[in-house]
Tab-separated table of C-alpha atoms in Angstrom:
chain	number	residue	atom	x	y	z
F	1	UNK	CA	0.133	-0.033	-0.110
F	2	UNK	CA	1.314	3.531	-1.065
F	3	UNK	CA	-0.460	6.357	0.639
F	4	UNK	CA	0.586	9.954	0.041
F	5	UNK	CA	-0.471	13.106	1.664
F	6	UNK	CA	-2.905	14.948	-0.808
F	7	UNK	CA	-3.720	18.152	1.309
F	8	UNK	CA	-3.460	19.514	4.890
F	9	UNK	CA	-5.825	22.132	6.119
F	10	UNK	CA	-4.924	25.285	7.988
F	11	UNK	CA	-7.070	27.795	9.298
F	12	UNK	CA	-6.875	31.420	7.983
F	13	UNK	CA	-8.948	34.241	9.575
F	14	UNK	CA	-7.359	36.768	7.052
F	15	UNK	CA	-7.344	35.133	3.477
F	16	UNK	CA	-5.546	38.006	1.787
F	17	UNK	CA	-2.589	37.943	4.244
F	18	UNK	CA	-2.463	34.115	4.271
F	19	UNK	CA	-2.417	34.143	0.585
F	20	UNK	CA	0.469	36.572	0.336
F	21	UNK	CA	2.514	34.508	2.893
F	22	UNK	CA	2.035	31.133	1.039
F	23	UNK	CA	2.170	32.520	-2.534
F	24	UNK	CA	4.801	35.276	-2.191
F	25	UNK	CA	6.973	34.187	0.623
F	26	UNK	CA	6.987	30.414	0.083
F	27	UNK	CA	6.272	30.432	-3.555
F	28	UNK	CA	3.229	28.383	-3.658
F	29	UNK	CA	1.037	28.415	-6.666
F	30	UNK	CA	-2.803	28.923	-6.150
F	31	UNK	CA	-4.801	26.051	-7.510
F	32	UNK	CA	-8.283	27.121	-6.216
F	33	UNK	CA	-9.846	30.107	-4.711
F	34	UNK	CA	-13.442	29.249	-3.646
F	35	UNK	CA	-15.787	31.717	-1.860
F	36	UNK	CA	-15.434	35.450	-1.017
F	37	UNK	CA	-14.520	37.659	1.822
F	38	UNK	CA	-13.579	35.898	5.173
F	39	UNK	CA	-15.290	32.544	3.957
F	40	UNK	CA	-12.757	31.615	1.196
F	41	UNK	CA	-10.987	28.213	0.885
F	42	UNK	CA	-7.833	28.614	-0.997
F	43	UNK	CA	-5.665	25.726	-2.238
F	44	UNK	CA	-2.079	26.393	-2.814
F	45	UNK	CA	0.868	23.965	-3.235
F	46	UNK	CA	4.479	23.940	-4.511
F	47	UNK	CA	4.603	24.177	-8.362
F	48	UNK	CA	6.904	20.890	-8.446
F	49	UNK	CA	4.473	18.972	-6.500
F	50	UNK	CA	0.913	19.086	-8.207
F	51	UNK	CA	-0.441	16.313	-5.819
F	52	UNK	CA	0.448	18.090	-2.517
F	53	UNK	CA	-1.535	21.097	-1.283
F	54	UNK	CA	-2.444	23.069	1.651
F	55	UNK	CA	-5.996	24.214	1.880
F	56	UNK	CA	-6.622	27.564	3.800
F	57	UNK	CA	-9.942	27.616	5.357
F	58	UNK	CA	-12.180	29.826	7.460
F	59	UNK	CA	-11.668	28.791	11.168
F	60	UNK	CA	-15.239	29.156	11.877
F	61	UNK	CA	-16.912	27.522	8.686
F	62	UNK	CA	-17.849	24.280	10.255
F	63	UNK	CA	-21.691	24.532	11.340
F	64	UNK	CA	-20.879	22.042	14.116
F	65	UNK	CA	-18.755	24.144	15.954
F	66	UNK	CA	-20.216	25.928	18.907
F	67	UNK	CA	-19.580	29.720	19.702
F	68	UNK	CA	-17.625	28.519	22.850
F	69	UNK	CA	-15.585	26.334	20.598
F	70	UNK	CA	-15.038	29.087	18.041
F	71	UNK	CA	-13.932	31.307	20.959
F	72	UNK	CA	-11.429	28.616	21.963
F	73	UNK	CA	-10.144	28.241	18.325
F	74	UNK	CA	-9.772	32.142	17.878
F	75	UNK	CA	-7.717	32.372	21.261
F	76	UNK	CA	-5.440	29.388	20.352
F	77	UNK	CA	-4.832	30.884	16.857
F	78	UNK	CA	-3.949	34.117	18.499
F	79	UNK	CA	-1.524	32.437	20.596
F	80	UNK	CA	-0.043	30.446	17.720
F	81	UNK	CA	-0.949	26.881	19.272
F	82	UNK	CA	-3.734	25.978	17.205
F	83	UNK	CA	-2.348	24.354	13.925
F	84	UNK	CA	0.913	24.065	12.300
F	85	UNK	CA	2.916	22.274	9.444
F	86	UNK	CA	6.339	21.075	8.573
F	87	UNK	CA	7.761	21.736	5.074
F	88	UNK	CA	11.140	20.845	3.635
F	89	UNK	CA	13.461	22.623	1.015
F	90	UNK	CA	16.686	21.870	-0.398
F	91	UNK	CA	18.239	25.278	0.254
F	92	UNK	CA	17.258	26.243	3.815
F	93	UNK	CA	19.219	29.239	3.858
F	94	UNK	CA	17.753	30.829	0.669
F	95	UNK	CA	14.088	29.809	1.899
F	96	UNK	CA	14.865	31.574	5.146
F	97	UNK	CA	16.187	34.721	3.652
F	98	UNK	CA	13.046	34.838	1.281
F	99	UNK	CA	10.740	34.315	4.225
F	100	UNK	CA	12.509	36.732	6.409
F	101	UNK	CA	12.483	39.506	3.706
F	102	UNK	CA	8.717	39.037	3.746
F	103	UNK	CA	8.280	40.433	7.030
F	104	UNK	CA	7.028	37.100	8.485
F	105	UNK	CA	7.184	36.555	12.122
F	106	UNK	CA	10.290	34.484	12.665
F	107	UNK	CA	10.059	32.345	15.734
F	108	UNK	CA	13.391	30.497	15.209
F	109	UNK	CA	16.269	31.284	12.901
F	110	UNK	CA	18.052	28.345	10.999
F	111	UNK	CA	19.576	25.751	13.634
F	112	UNK	CA	20.653	22.330	14.073
F	113	UNK	CA	18.239	20.429	16.185
F	114	UNK	CA	19.061	17.715	18.701
F	115	UNK	CA	16.868	15.306	16.612
F	116	UNK	CA	19.239	15.694	13.581
F	117	UNK	CA	17.169	18.271	11.499
F	118	UNK	CA	18.371	21.768	10.532
F	119	UNK	CA	15.373	24.064	10.348
F	120	UNK	CA	13.790	27.395	10.991
F	121	UNK	CA	10.272	28.331	12.169
F	122	UNK	CA	7.792	31.179	11.387
F	123	UNK	CA	4.171	32.112	12.303
F	124	UNK	CA	1.870	32.503	9.204
F	125	UNK	CA	-0.396	35.475	9.307
F	126	UNK	CA	-3.245	33.267	11.109
F	127	UNK	CA	-0.711	32.254	13.650
F	128	UNK	CA	-0.125	28.651	12.453
F	129	UNK	CA	3.247	27.351	13.163
F	130	UNK	CA	5.348	26.685	9.924
F	131	UNK	CA	8.491	24.907	10.432
F	132	UNK	CA	10.844	24.496	7.265
F	133	UNK	CA	13.832	22.052	7.516
F	134	UNK	CA	16.713	21.221	5.227
F	135	UNK	CA	15.761	18.259	2.899
């Protein structure tokens, strides 16, 4: 059995800001942009990997979430503890320079980790943790 990751979902409370981060700072291409205003689902991915995507979604779009749960999600997003994703690149230093130049919120500059990876970390405009490691 061979299972691949097709897409991961990250909440985005400001679609335009998140779009700018993933498209302009990370170089992802936009594959779909559905909805309008704050209720948009934006699918992006690396141009060289058409089968892998990130879907930015409204954090309060699920009708099954109570107002209390929406409040918890909003507070966790504000703290940057709600969601995250790990990415990889062959040129970590170039990726860091590009992301840093975009004005992104840098959480950690490139460093060697105890577990063997060399990576850096930023928060996207919605507060999601984005770690990028050397491939």
